[in-house]
Coordinates of C-alpha atoms in Angstrom, one line a residue:
Chain A
X771 CA 0.0 0.0 0.0
X772 CA 2.8 2.3 1.0
X773 CA 4.7 1.7 -2.2
X774 CA 1.5 2.2 -4.2
X775 CA 1.0 5.6 -2.6
X776 CA 4.6 6.6 -3.4
X777 CA 4.0 5.5 -6.9
X778 CA 0.9 7.7 -7.2
X779 CA 2.7 10.7 -5.8
X780 CA 5.7 10.0 -8.1
X781 CA 3.3 10.1 -11.1
X782 CA 1.8 13.4 -9.8
X783 CA 5.2 14.9 -9.2
X784 CA 6.4 13.8 -12.7
X785 CA 3.4 15.2 -14.5
X786 CA 3.1 18.5 -12.6
X787 CA 6.9 18.9 -13.0
X788 CA 6.9 18.2 -16.7
X789 CA 3.9 20.4 -17.4
X790 CA 5.3 23.4 -15.5
X791 CA 9.1 22.9 -15.4
X792 CA 10.0 25.1 -18.4
X793 CA 7.6 27.9 -17.5
X794 CA 9.1 27.8 -14.0
X795 CA 12.6 27.9 -15.4
X796 CA 11.8 31.2 -17.1
X797 CA 10.0 32.5 -14.0
X798 CA 13.1 31.7 -11.8
X799 CA 15.8 32.8 -14.2
X800 CA 14.0 36.1 -14.9
X801 CA 13.1 36.4 -11.2
X802 CA 16.7 36.0 -10.1
X803 CA 17.6 38.9 -12.3
X804 CA 14.6 40.9 -11.1
X805 CA 16.2 40.9 -7.6
X806 CA 18.5 43.5 -9.1
X807 CA 15.8 45.4 -10.9
X808 CA 17.0 48.8 -9.8
X809 CA 20.7 48.2 -10.9
X810 CA 19.4 46.8 -14.3
X811 CA 17.2 49.9 -14.8
X812 CA 20.2 52.2 -14.0
X813 CA 22.5 50.2 -16.3
X814 CA 20.1 50.7 -19.2
X815 CA 19.3 54.4 -18.6
X816 CA 21.2 56.7 -20.9
X817 CA 23.2 59.5 -19.3
X818 CA 21.2 62.0 -21.4
X819 CA 18.4 61.6 -18.9
X820 CA 20.5 63.0 -16.1
X821 CA 20.2 66.6 -17.4
X822 CA 18.9 69.7 -15.7
X823 CA 16.1 67.9 -13.9
X824 CA 18.5 66.6 -11.4
X825 CA 19.7 70.0 -10.4
X826 CA 16.7 71.1 -8.2
X827 CA 17.8 70.9 -4.6
X828 CA 15.3 69.6 -2.0
X829 CA 15.1 73.0 -0.4
X830 CA 13.5 74.3 -3.6
X831 CA 11.0 71.5 -3.8
X832 CA 8.0 73.6 -2.5
X833 CA 8.6 76.1 -5.3
X834 CA 8.9 73.2 -7.8
X835 CA 5.6 71.6 -6.5
X836 CA 3.8 74.9 -6.6
X837 CA 4.9 75.7 -10.2
X838 CA 4.1 72.2 -11.4
X839 CA 0.6 72.2 -9.9
X840 CA 0.0 75.7 -11.4
X841 CA 1.1 74.4 -14.9
X842 CA -0.6 71.0 -14.6
X843 CA -3.4 71.1 -12.0
X844 CA -4.3 67.5 -12.7
X845 CA -1.0 66.4 -11.2
X846 CA -2.4 67.1 -7.7
X847 CA -4.0 63.7 -7.9
X848 CA -0.6 61.9 -7.6
X849 CA 3.0 63.0 -7.9
X850 CA 6.3 62.0 -6.3
X851 CA 9.2 63.9 -4.9
X852 CA 12.3 61.8 -5.3
X853 CA 14.9 62.0 -2.7
X854 CA 17.4 59.5 -4.2
X855 CA 18.3 60.6 -7.6
X856 CA 20.1 58.2 -9.9
X857 CA 20.5 57.3 -13.6
X858 CA 17.0 55.8 -13.8
X859 CA 15.3 58.5 -11.8
X860 CA 17.1 61.7 -12.3
X861 CA 14.2 64.1 -11.8
X862 CA 13.3 65.6 -8.4
X863 CA 9.5 65.6 -9.2
X864 CA 7.8 63.1 -11.4
X865 CA 4.4 61.6 -12.0
X866 CA 2.8 58.9 -14.2
X867 CA -0.3 58.9 -16.4
X868 CA -2.0 55.6 -16.9
X869 CA -3.9 54.6 -20.0
X870 CA -7.5 54.3 -18.7
X871 CA -8.1 51.4 -21.1
X872 CA -5.0 49.5 -20.1
X873 CA -4.8 46.6 -17.6
X874 CA -4.0 47.8 -14.1
X875 CA -0.7 45.9 -14.2
X876 CA 0.3 47.1 -17.6
X877 CA 3.3 49.2 -16.8
X878 CA 4.3 49.5 -20.5
X879 CA 1.4 51.8 -21.3
X880 CA 2.2 54.2 -18.4
X881 CA 3.5 57.6 -19.5
X882 CA 6.1 59.3 -17.3
X883 CA 6.6 63.0 -16.8
X884 CA 9.3 65.0 -14.9
X885 CA 9.4 68.6 -13.8
X886 CA 12.3 70.8 -13.0
X887 CA 13.0 74.5 -12.5
X888 CA 14.9 76.5 -15.1
X889 CA 17.6 79.0 -14.1
X890 CA 14.9 81.7 -14.2
X891 CA 12.7 79.8 -11.8
X892 CA 10.2 78.7 -14.4
X893 CA 8.9 75.2 -14.4
X894 CA 10.0 72.9 -17.2
X895 CA 7.9 69.8 -17.8
X896 CA 9.0 67.0 -20.1
X897 CA 7.8 63.5 -20.9
X898 CA 10.5 61.1 -19.6
X899 CA 11.4 57.9 -21.4
X900 CA 12.8 55.7 -18.6
X901 CA 14.2 52.4 -19.6
X902 CA 11.6 49.6 -19.6
X903 CA 14.2 46.8 -19.7
X904 CA 14.0 45.9 -16.0
X905 CA 10.3 46.1 -16.1
X906 CA 10.2 43.8 -19.1
X907 CA 12.3 41.2 -17.4
X908 CA 10.0 41.5 -14.3
X909 CA 7.0 40.9 -16.6
X910 CA 8.7 37.7 -17.9
X911 CA 9.1 36.6 -14.3
X912 CA 5.6 37.5 -13.3
X913 CA 3.8 35.7 -16.1
X914 CA 6.3 32.9 -16.8
X915 CA 7.6 34.2 -20.1
X916 CA 4.4 35.5 -21.6
X917 CA 4.7 39.0 -23.2
X918 CA 2.3 41.1 -21.1
X919 CA 1.1 41.2 -17.5
X920 CA -2.6 40.9 -18.2
X921 CA -5.4 39.1 -16.2
X922 CA -5.5 36.0 -18.4
X923 CA -1.7 35.7 -18.3
X924 CA -1.6 36.1 -14.6
X925 CA -4.3 33.4 -14.2
X926 CA -2.3 31.1 -16.3
X927 CA 0.7 31.9 -14.1
X928 CA -1.5 31.1 -11.1
X929 CA -2.3 27.6 -12.5
X930 CA 1.4 27.0 -13.1
X931 CA 2.2 28.1 -9.5
X932 CA -0.5 25.9 -8.1
X933 CA 0.8 22.9 -10.0
X934 CA 4.3 23.9 -8.8
X935 CA 3.0 23.7 -5.2
X936 CA 1.5 20.3 -5.9
X937 CA 4.9 19.2 -7.4
X938 CA 6.7 20.4 -4.3
X939 CA 4.4 18.5 -1.9
X940 CA 4.3 15.3 -4.0
X941 CA 8.1 15.4 -4.4
X942 CA 8.6 15.6 -0.7
X943 CA 6.3 12.7 -0.1
X944 CA 8.1 10.6 -2.8
X945 CA 11.4 11.4 -1.0
X946 CA 10.2 10.7 2.5
X947 CA 11.3 7.1 2.8
X948 CA 14.9 7.9 1.9
X949 CA 15.0 11.5 3.2
X950 CA 17.2 11.1 6.2
X951 CA 19.5 8.5 4.6
X952 CA 20.1 10.5 1.4
X953 CA 20.1 14.0 2.9
X954 CA 23.0 15.9 1.3
X955 CA 23.7 12.9 -1.1
X956 CA 25.1 14.0 -4.4
X957 CA 26.6 10.9 -5.9
X958 CA 28.6 11.7 -9.0
X959 CA 29.4 8.6 -11.0
X960 CA 28.4 6.4 -13.8
X961 CA 24.8 6.1 -12.7
X962 CA 23.6 9.3 -14.4
X963 CA 20.0 8.8 -13.3
X964 CA 21.2 8.6 -9.7
X965 CA 23.3 11.8 -10.2
X966 CA 20.5 13.8 -11.7
X967 CA 18.1 12.6 -9.0
X968 CA 20.5 13.6 -6.2
X969 CA 21.2 17.0 -7.9
X970 CA 17.5 17.6 -8.2
X971 CA 16.7 16.4 -4.6
X972 CA 19.4 18.4 -2.9
X973 CA 18.1 21.7 -4.3
X974 CA 14.5 20.7 -3.9
X975 CA 14.6 19.5 -0.3
X976 CA 17.0 22.0 1.2
X977 CA 15.4 25.1 -0.4
X978 CA 11.9 23.7 0.1
X979 CA 10.8 26.6 2.4
X980 CA 11.9 29.1 -0.3
X981 CA 10.0 27.3 -3.0
X982 CA 6.9 26.9 -0.9
X983 CA 6.8 30.6 -0.2
X984 CA 7.3 31.3 -3.9
X985 CA 4.5 29.0 -4.9
X986 CA 2.0 30.1 -2.4
X987 CA 2.6 33.8 -2.9
X988 CA 2.6 33.4 -6.7
X989 CA -0.9 31.9 -6.5
X990 CA -1.9 34.8 -4.3
X991 CA -0.4 37.4 -6.8
X992 CA -2.2 35.7 -9.7
X993 CA -5.7 35.8 -8.1
X994 CA -5.6 38.6 -5.5
X995 CA -7.4 41.1 -7.8
X996 CA -10.3 38.6 -8.2
X997 CA -10.3 37.7 -4.5
X998 CA -10.4 41.4 -3.5
X999 CA -13.2 42.1 -6.0
X1000 CA -15.2 39.2 -4.6
X1001 CA -14.5 40.2 -1.0
X1002 CA -15.5 43.8 -1.9
X1003 CA -18.8 42.6 -3.3
X1004 CA -19.7 39.9 -0.8
X1005 CA -18.4 41.3 2.5
X1006 CA -17.9 45.1 2.2
X1007 CA -20.8 46.0 -0.1
X1008 CA -18.5 47.8 -2.5
X1009 CA -16.8 49.8 0.3
X1010 CA -13.5 47.9 0.6
X1011 CA -11.3 50.7 -0.7
X1012 CA -12.8 53.2 1.7
X1013 CA -12.4 50.7 4.6
X1014 CA -8.6 50.5 3.9
X1015 CA -8.1 54.2 3.0
X1016 CA -5.8 55.9 5.5
X1017 CA -8.0 59.0 5.3
X1018 CA -11.3 57.2 5.3
X1019 CA -14.2 59.1 7.0
X1020 CA -13.2 62.6 6.1
X1021 CA -15.5 65.1 4.4
X1022 CA -16.1 64.4 0.7
X1023 CA -17.1 67.9 -0.3
X1024 CA -14.7 70.8 0.7
X1025 CA -13.2 73.8 -0.9
X1026 CA -9.9 73.1 -2.7
X1027 CA -6.8 73.4 -0.4
X1028 CA -3.8 75.5 -1.3
X1029 CA -0.7 73.2 -1.8
X1030 CA 1.5 76.2 -0.9
X1031 CA 0.3 75.7 2.7
X1032 CA 1.8 72.2 2.8
X1033 CA 4.7 71.6 5.1
X1034 CA 8.1 71.6 3.4
X1035 CA 9.5 68.2 2.6
X1036 CA 12.3 68.6 5.1
X1037 CA 9.7 69.2 7.9
X1038 CA 7.8 66.1 6.8
X1039 CA 11.0 64.1 6.8
X1040 CA 11.9 65.3 10.3
X1041 CA 8.5 64.0 11.5
X1042 CA 9.2 60.6 10.0
X1043 CA 12.7 60.5 11.5
X1044 CA 11.2 61.3 14.9
X1045 CA 8.7 58.4 14.4
X1046 CA 11.3 55.9 13.1
X1047 CA 14.9 56.9 13.3
X1048 CA 16.1 53.8 11.3
X1049 CA 13.8 54.5 8.4
X1050 CA 15.6 55.9 5.4
X1051 CA 13.1 57.8 3.2
X1052 CA 13.6 57.6 -0.6
X1053 CA 10.4 59.1 -2.1
X1054 CA 7.5 61.3 -1.1
X1055 CA 4.4 60.3 -2.9
X1056 CA 1.7 63.0 -2.7
X1057 CA -1.9 62.2 -3.3
X1058 CA -5.0 64.4 -3.7
X1059 CA -3.1 67.4 -2.3
X1060 CA -5.9 69.9 -3.1
X1061 CA -8.6 67.7 -1.6
X1062 CA -9.8 67.1 2.0
X1063 CA -8.0 63.7 2.1
X1064 CA -4.5 65.0 1.1
X1065 CA -1.9 62.4 1.9
X1066 CA 1.8 62.1 1.5
X1067 CA 3.3 58.6 1.7
X1068 CA 7.0 58.7 2.6
X1069 CA 8.5 55.6 1.0
X1070 CA 11.8 54.1 2.1
X1071 CA 13.6 51.2 3.7
X1072 CA 14.7 50.3 7.3
X1073 CA 17.9 48.3 7.2
X1074 CA 17.0 46.6 10.4
X1075 CA 13.5 45.4 9.3
X1076 CA 11.8 43.7 6.4
X1077 CA 9.9 45.8 3.9
X1078 CA 6.2 45.1 3.1
X1079 CA 6.7 45.7 -0.6
X1080 CA 9.5 45.2 -3.2
X1081 CA 10.1 49.0 -3.3
X1082 CA 10.1 49.3 0.5
X1083 CA 7.5 50.5 3.0
X1084 CA 5.8 53.8 3.8
X1085 CA 4.3 56.0 6.5
X1086 CA 1.4 58.2 5.5
X1087 CA 1.2 61.8 6.8
X1088 CA -1.1 64.7 6.3
X1089 CA 1.1 67.0 4.2
X1090 CA -0.6 70.1 5.8
X1091 CA -0.4 69.3 9.4
X1092 CA 2.4 66.7 9.4
X1093 CA 0.1 64.4 11.4
X1094 CA 0.9 60.7 11.0
X1095 CA -2.2 59.0 9.6
X1096 CA -1.0 55.5 8.8
X1097 CA 1.9 53.3 10.0
X1098 CA 0.5 50.0 8.8
X1099 CA 3.2 49.7 6.1
X1100 CA 6.1 51.2 8.0
X1101 CA 8.9 48.7 8.2
X1102 CA 9.6 47.5 11.7
X1103 CA 6.5 49.3 13.2
X1104 CA 3.7 47.1 11.8
X1105 CA 1.1 45.4 14.0
X1106 CA 0.9 41.6 14.0
X1107 CA -1.7 41.1 11.2
X1108 CA 0.1 43.5 8.8
X1109 CA 3.5 42.1 9.7
X1110 CA 2.2 38.6 8.9
X1111 CA 0.9 39.6 5.4
X1112 CA 3.9 41.8 4.8
X1113 CA 6.2 38.9 5.7
X1114 CA 4.8 36.9 2.7
X1115 CA 5.6 39.8 0.4
X1116 CA 9.1 40.3 1.9
X1117 CA 9.9 36.6 1.7
X1118 CA 8.9 36.5 -2.0
X1119 CA 10.9 39.6 -2.9
X1120 CA 13.8 39.2 -0.6
X1121 CA 13.0 42.6 0.9
X1122 CA 15.1 42.3 4.0
X1123 CA 18.8 42.2 4.9
X1124 CA 19.9 44.5 2.1
X1125 CA 22.4 43.6 -0.6
X1126 CA 23.7 40.3 1.0
X1127 CA 20.1 38.9 1.0
X1128 CA 19.6 40.1 -2.6
X1129 CA 22.6 38.0 -3.6
X1130 CA 21.3 35.0 -1.7
X1131 CA 17.9 35.4 -3.5
X1132 CA 19.7 35.7 -6.8
X1133 CA 21.6 32.4 -6.2
X1134 CA 18.6 30.6 -4.8
X1135 CA 16.6 31.8 -7.8
X1136 CA 19.3 30.5 -10.2
X1137 CA 19.3 27.2 -8.1
X1138 CA 15.5 27.1 -8.6
X1139 CA 16.0 27.4 -12.4
X1140 CA 18.5 24.6 -12.2
X1141 CA 15.9 22.5 -10.2
X1142 CA 13.4 22.6 -13.0
X1143 CA 16.1 22.1 -15.8
X1144 CA 17.5 19.2 -13.8
X1145 CA 14.0 17.8 -13.4
X1146 CA 13.7 17.6 -17.1
X1147 CA 17.1 16.0 -17.4
X1148 CA 16.1 13.4 -14.9
X1149 CA 12.9 12.7 -16.7
X1150 CA 14.8 12.1 -20.0
X1151 CA 17.5 10.0 -18.3
X1152 CA 14.9 7.8 -16.6
X1153 CA 13.5 6.9 -20.1
X1154 CA 16.8 6.3 -21.7
X1155 CA 17.2 3.2 -23.9
X1156 CA 20.7 1.8 -23.2
X1157 CA 22.7 -0.2 -25.7
X1158 CA 22.7 -4.0 -25.1
X1159 CA 26.0 -5.1 -23.4
X1160 CA 26.6 -7.6 -26.2
X1161 CA 27.0 -4.7 -28.6
X1162 CA 24.2 -5.9 -30.8
X1163 CA 23.3 -2.4 -32.0
X1164 CA 22.5 1.1 -30.9
X1165 CA 18.9 1.6 -29.8
X1166 CA 16.8 4.5 -31.1
X1167 CA 15.8 6.7 -28.3
X1168 CA 12.1 7.3 -27.6
X1169 CA 10.5 10.2 -29.5
X1170 CA 9.1 11.8 -26.4
X1171 CA 12.6 12.0 -24.8
X1172 CA 14.0 13.5 -27.9
X1173 CA 11.2 16.0 -28.1
X1174 CA 11.7 16.8 -24.4
X1175 CA 15.4 17.2 -24.8
X1176 CA 14.9 19.7 -27.7
X1177 CA 12.2 21.6 -25.8
X1178 CA 14.2 21.8 -22.7
X1179 CA 17.3 23.1 -24.5
X1180 CA 15.3 25.4 -26.7
X1181 CA 13.1 26.9 -24.0
X1182 CA 15.7 27.3 -21.3
X1183 CA 18.6 28.5 -23.4
X1184 CA 16.1 30.5 -25.5
X1185 CA 15.1 32.4 -22.4
X1186 CA 18.8 32.9 -21.4
X1187 CA 19.7 34.1 -24.9
X1188 CA 16.6 36.2 -25.2
X1189 CA 17.1 38.1 -21.9
X1190 CA 20.8 38.7 -22.6
X1191 CA 20.0 40.0 -26.1
X1192 CA 17.2 42.2 -24.7
X1193 CA 19.6 43.7 -22.2
X1194 CA 22.2 44.5 -24.8
X1195 CA 19.5 45.9 -27.1
X1196 CA 18.7 48.5 -24.4
X1197 CA 22.0 50.3 -25.2
X1198 CA 22.5 49.5 -28.9
X1199 CA 19.0 50.4 -29.9
X1200 CA 18.7 53.5 -27.7
X1201 CA 18.0 56.5 -30.0
X1202 CA 17.8 54.2 -33.0
X1203 CA 14.1 53.0 -32.6
X1204 CA 11.0 54.9 -31.6
X1205 CA 9.6 52.5 -29.0
X1206 CA 12.5 50.8 -27.2
X1207 CA 10.2 49.2 -24.7
X1208 CA 8.6 47.1 -27.6
X1209 CA 12.1 46.3 -28.9
X1210 CA 13.0 44.7 -25.7
X1211 CA 10.1 42.3 -26.4
X1212 CA 11.0 41.8 -30.0
X1213 CA 14.6 41.0 -29.3
X1214 CA 13.7 38.6 -26.5
X1215 CA 11.1 36.7 -28.5
X1216 CA 13.3 36.7 -31.7
X1217 CA 16.1 35.0 -29.7
X1218 CA 13.7 32.7 -27.8
X1219 CA 11.8 31.4 -30.8
X1220 CA 15.0 31.2 -32.8
X1221 CA 16.6 29.0 -30.2
X1222 CA 13.5 26.9 -29.9
X1223 CA 13.3 26.3 -33.6
X1224 CA 17.0 25.6 -33.8
X1225 CA 16.7 23.0 -31.0
X1226 CA 14.0 21.2 -32.8
X1227 CA 15.7 21.5 -36.1
X1228 CA 19.1 20.1 -34.9
X1229 CA 17.9 18.0 -32.0
X1230 CA 18.7 18.6 -28.3
X1231 CA 22.2 17.2 -28.3
X1232 CA 23.6 19.0 -31.4
X1233 CA 21.8 22.3 -30.6
X1234 CA 22.8 22.4 -27.0
X1235 CA 26.5 23.2 -27.6
X1236 CA 25.8 25.9 -30.1
X1237 CA 23.1 27.5 -28.0
X1238 CA 25.3 27.5 -24.9
X1239 CA 28.0 29.3 -26.9
X1240 CA 25.4 31.7 -28.1
X1241 CA 24.2 32.3 -24.5
X1242 CA 27.8 32.9 -23.5
X1243 CA 28.4 35.4 -26.4
X1244 CA 25.2 37.3 -25.8
X1245 CA 25.9 37.5 -22.0
X1246 CA 29.5 38.6 -22.6
X1247 CA 28.0 41.3 -24.9
X1248 CA 26.5 43.0 -21.8
X1249 CA 29.9 44.1 -20.3
X1250 CA 31.4 44.4 -23.7
X1251 CA 28.8 47.0 -24.6
X1252 CA 29.6 49.0 -21.5
X1253 CA 33.3 48.7 -22.2
X1254 CA 32.7 50.0 -25.7
X1255 CA 30.6 52.8 -24.3
X1256 CA 33.4 53.9 -22.0
X1257 CA 36.2 53.5 -24.6
X1258 CA 34.4 54.8 -27.7
X1259 CA 31.8 57.3 -26.6
X1260 CA 31.1 58.3 -30.3
X1261 CA 29.2 55.0 -30.7
X1262 CA 26.4 56.5 -28.6
X1263 CA 26.8 53.8 -26.0
X1264 CA 27.5 54.5 -22.3
X1265 CA 28.9 53.1 -19.1
X1266 CA 27.9 54.5 -15.7
X1267 CA 30.6 54.5 -13.1
X1268 CA 28.2 53.6 -10.2
X1269 CA 28.9 50.4 -8.3
X1270 CA 25.4 49.0 -9.0
X1271 CA 25.8 49.3 -12.7
X1272 CA 29.3 48.0 -12.7
X1273 CA 27.9 45.1 -10.7
X1274 CA 25.5 44.3 -13.6
X1275 CA 28.5 44.1 -16.0
X1276 CA 30.6 42.0 -13.7
X1277 CA 27.7 39.6 -13.0
X1278 CA 27.1 39.2 -16.7
X1279 CA 30.8 38.5 -17.3
X1280 CA 30.7 35.8 -14.6
X1281 CA 27.5 34.4 -16.2
X1282 CA 29.2 34.4 -19.5
X1283 CA 32.1 32.3 -18.1
X1284 CA 29.6 29.9 -16.6
X1285 CA 28.0 29.4 -20.0
X1286 CA 31.5 28.8 -21.6
X1287 CA 32.2 26.2 -19.0
X1288 CA 28.8 24.6 -19.6
X1289 CA 29.3 24.7 -23.4
X1290 CA 32.7 23.0 -23.2
X1291 CA 31.4 20.3 -20.8
X1292 CA 28.3 19.7 -23.0
X1293 CA 30.5 19.5 -26.1
X1294 CA 32.6 16.8 -24.4
X1295 CA 29.4 14.9 -23.5
X1296 CA 27.7 15.3 -26.9
X1297 CA 30.8 14.3 -29.0
X1298 CA 32.6 11.9 -26.6
X1299 CA 30.0 10.5 -24.2
X1300 CA 28.0 7.3 -24.6
X1301 CA 26.1 7.2 -27.9
X1302 CA 23.0 5.5 -26.4
X1303 CA 21.5 8.8 -25.3
X1304 CA 19.6 11.7 -26.6
X1305 CA 22.6 13.8 -25.5
X1306 CA 24.9 12.2 -28.0
X1307 CA 25.6 13.6 -31.5
X1308 CA 26.7 10.1 -32.4
X1309 CA 23.3 8.5 -31.7
X1310 CA 21.5 7.3 -34.8
X1311 CA 18.6 9.6 -34.0
X1312 CA 20.6 12.6 -32.9
X1313 CA 19.3 14.9 -35.7
X1314 CA 16.3 17.2 -35.5
X1315 CA 12.7 16.2 -35.4
X1316 CA 12.2 15.5 -39.1
X1317 CA 15.5 13.6 -39.4
X1318 CA 14.7 11.7 -36.2
X1319 CA 11.2 10.7 -37.4
X1320 CA 12.7 9.4 -40.6
X1321 CA 15.3 7.4 -38.6
X1322 CA 12.6 5.9 -36.4
X1323 CA 10.5 4.9 -39.5
X1324 CA 13.5 3.3 -41.2
X1325 CA 14.4 1.2 -38.1
X1326 CA 10.9 -0.2 -37.9
Chain B
X773 CA 28.1 45.3 5.4
X774 CA 27.3 45.8 9.1
X775 CA 29.8 44.0 11.3
X776 CA 27.2 42.2 13.3
X777 CA 25.5 40.9 10.1
X778 CA 28.9 39.8 8.7
X779 CA 29.7 38.0 12.0
X780 CA 26.3 36.3 12.0
X781 CA 26.6 35.1 8.5
X782 CA 30.2 33.8 9.1
X783 CA 29.0 31.9 12.3
X784 CA 26.1 30.4 10.3
X785 CA 28.5 29.4 7.6
X786 CA 30.7 27.6 10.1
X787 CA 27.6 26.0 11.6
X788 CA 26.3 24.7 8.3
X789 CA 29.7 23.4 7.3
X790 CA 29.9 21.5 10.6
X791 CA 26.4 20.1 10.0
X792 CA 27.4 19.0 6.4
X793 CA 30.6 17.5 7.5
X794 CA 28.8 15.4 10.1
X795 CA 26.7 13.8 7.4
X796 CA 27.5 10.3 6.1
X797 CA 26.9 11.8 2.6
X798 CA 29.5 14.5 2.9
X799 CA 32.2 14.4 0.2
X800 CA 34.7 16.9 1.6
X801 CA 36.6 14.6 3.9
X802 CA 37.6 10.9 3.8
X803 CA 35.2 10.3 6.7
X804 CA 32.5 12.4 8.3
X805 CA 33.1 14.3 11.5
X806 CA 31.8 12.6 14.7
X807 CA 28.1 13.2 14.3
X808 CA 27.0 14.2 17.8
X809 CA 29.8 16.7 18.6
X810 CA 29.7 18.2 15.1
X811 CA 25.9 18.6 15.2
X812 CA 26.0 20.1 18.6
X813 CA 28.7 22.6 17.4
X814 CA 26.6 23.3 14.4
X815 CA 23.6 24.1 16.5
X816 CA 25.6 26.3 18.8
X817 CA 27.2 28.2 15.9
X818 CA 23.8 28.8 14.3
X819 CA 22.4 30.1 17.6
X820 CA 25.4 32.4 18.0
X821 CA 24.9 33.5 14.4
X822 CA 21.3 34.3 15.1
X823 CA 22.3 36.2 18.2
X824 CA 24.8 38.3 16.1
X825 CA 22.2 39.0 13.5
X826 CA 19.8 40.1 16.2
X827 CA 22.3 42.8 17.2
X828 CA 21.8 44.5 13.8
X829 CA 18.3 43.4 12.7
X830 CA 14.9 43.1 14.2
X831 CA 14.1 39.5 15.3
X832 CA 11.8 38.6 12.3
X833 CA 14.2 40.0 9.8
X834 CA 17.1 38.2 11.5
X835 CA 15.2 34.9 11.3
X836 CA 14.5 35.4 7.6
X837 CA 18.1 36.3 6.9
X838 CA 19.4 33.3 8.8
X839 CA 16.9 30.9 7.1
X840 CA 17.8 32.2 3.6
X841 CA 21.5 32.0 4.3
X842 CA 21.2 28.4 5.7
X843 CA 19.1 27.3 2.7
X844 CA 21.6 28.7 0.3
X845 CA 24.6 27.2 2.1
X846 CA 23.0 23.7 2.5
X847 CA 22.4 23.8 -1.3
X848 CA 25.9 24.8 -2.1
X849 CA 27.9 22.6 0.3
X850 CA 26.9 19.3 -1.4
X851 CA 27.6 20.7 -4.8
X852 CA 31.0 21.8 -3.6
X853 CA 31.5 18.3 -2.2
X854 CA 30.6 16.7 -5.5
X855 CA 33.0 19.1 -7.3
X856 CA 35.8 18.1 -4.8
X857 CA 35.0 14.4 -5.3
X858 CA 35.2 14.8 -9.1
X859 CA 38.5 16.6 -8.8
X860 CA 39.9 13.8 -6.6
X861 CA 38.6 11.3 -9.2
X862 CA 36.4 9.6 -6.7

């Protein structure tokens, strides 16, 4: 009975893993990079953005706000005063305008504006064109490689995440009988199935809490809009937003207020410092400043606490009186219910512990990508047809294993190549194309589908070496582009000297070296390893799908 | 990096290494460390690491950092062991 149960769970684990593994590879590879979303955005931002807008000192912010609101009264609804200016966000004052017809999560249709003061004290308003590279990689992460963060794509991602959770639980149950005995086992030897199983289990079991958090929160992210809508209708009679509003209950009709009477930012920041000395403000987000419910959310981080959101946490104040109106999202000062919910967000995003934890999440994310890639390798190895010991002929490998090998290589390396190409395109195509955000997509999917087609055309074994070399070259192109930008500025490329952007180049260089190592090791396996495998170029069926089908037909 | 955080991470690294080396499946040494003393030392080092992290971080944040670090180390240590075993030709 026990072995029967294990067999059932093994089948569940296999099927859920096979159905979702490649989508999860994309989610984890892109997700690992998204940990460094801000450095990536800074890396891809041209220096031209850092123009006059950066020159407005904080002390002059009240004049900037007043002049901007006079020129664009509609901005009173929502604008931000940025305290940390960098390559990606050089303007002191900025706001966004959403396309009313676009999906709530569609960040690509958002238009960005920035305001600054001229030498004469006049306001200068420009539409900003921030890089959408990091956002695009984040979208790939959020909707498992689909092109846009829309409701249907998120629901699809939710199904993938739910199956992922089932795969995790069933995988643990399958492993339970040998869990203690084989804990830490990674037996490298002639038994390849054993090796891939160990390599898969080590990552899966040890980082199980990380993966459970990712799976559960991803399901939540996929469906929370629907859950909130249902909750609003069934429990709150349509008043959910008002119930959670920090300024709920105030008068709805009142004469417009004069933003010139708002406290200066320095005074607001002093109030926040008095409330939470460890909190480091980064942005003041003003909302409805001419209305009765005027609010300013002071966003930032507290190095000693976890943040409730990827971008940090906030404390809400009345910008006129300086009165604190909401601390429910203030890092380190949340009550138990809010801290519990925020913990889930923080654990998904790695929003605690600063840069060291970002690197840990990056590596755990890459290990997660390896977990799914390795799972497919294990599936293929488990179905391998070995040559008879009497040397009576080389078997033809099963069609499903050859298809899986091609798909695994094509999808996974297609994702790697696509992301690297999309990053490089951020600098090479800047100023050359009208809509660079769309070109990030075009370059990614061109590489992705190109790799996929190549893998099916050549077969998994033969394609893998070339695609790994391509991944290495495209990834090396990231630091090479920056180097060219520094050495030959006439090319129109650039290289920022900031540690964060140099970190992107160095990490890409290290990634390129990893792909070179993998390409060389794979070449040895493909050309010199046992021929009775889908991973051998010497196998009788090593060609692409069409060639393989012909071989199968001829051997029957 | 904050000194207390660095100390906490190093102590946890030592603790996880001791825990791995006490395993019969470890591949770093010819033989595993004596299980009970090594596991006791691992536990003590992890507790000390947690205490160090708590000097710089709030308790929940310290727990999350420690858990994340321990997960990463316990994934990496067997892979390093396999790499060493390969290099030794085992």
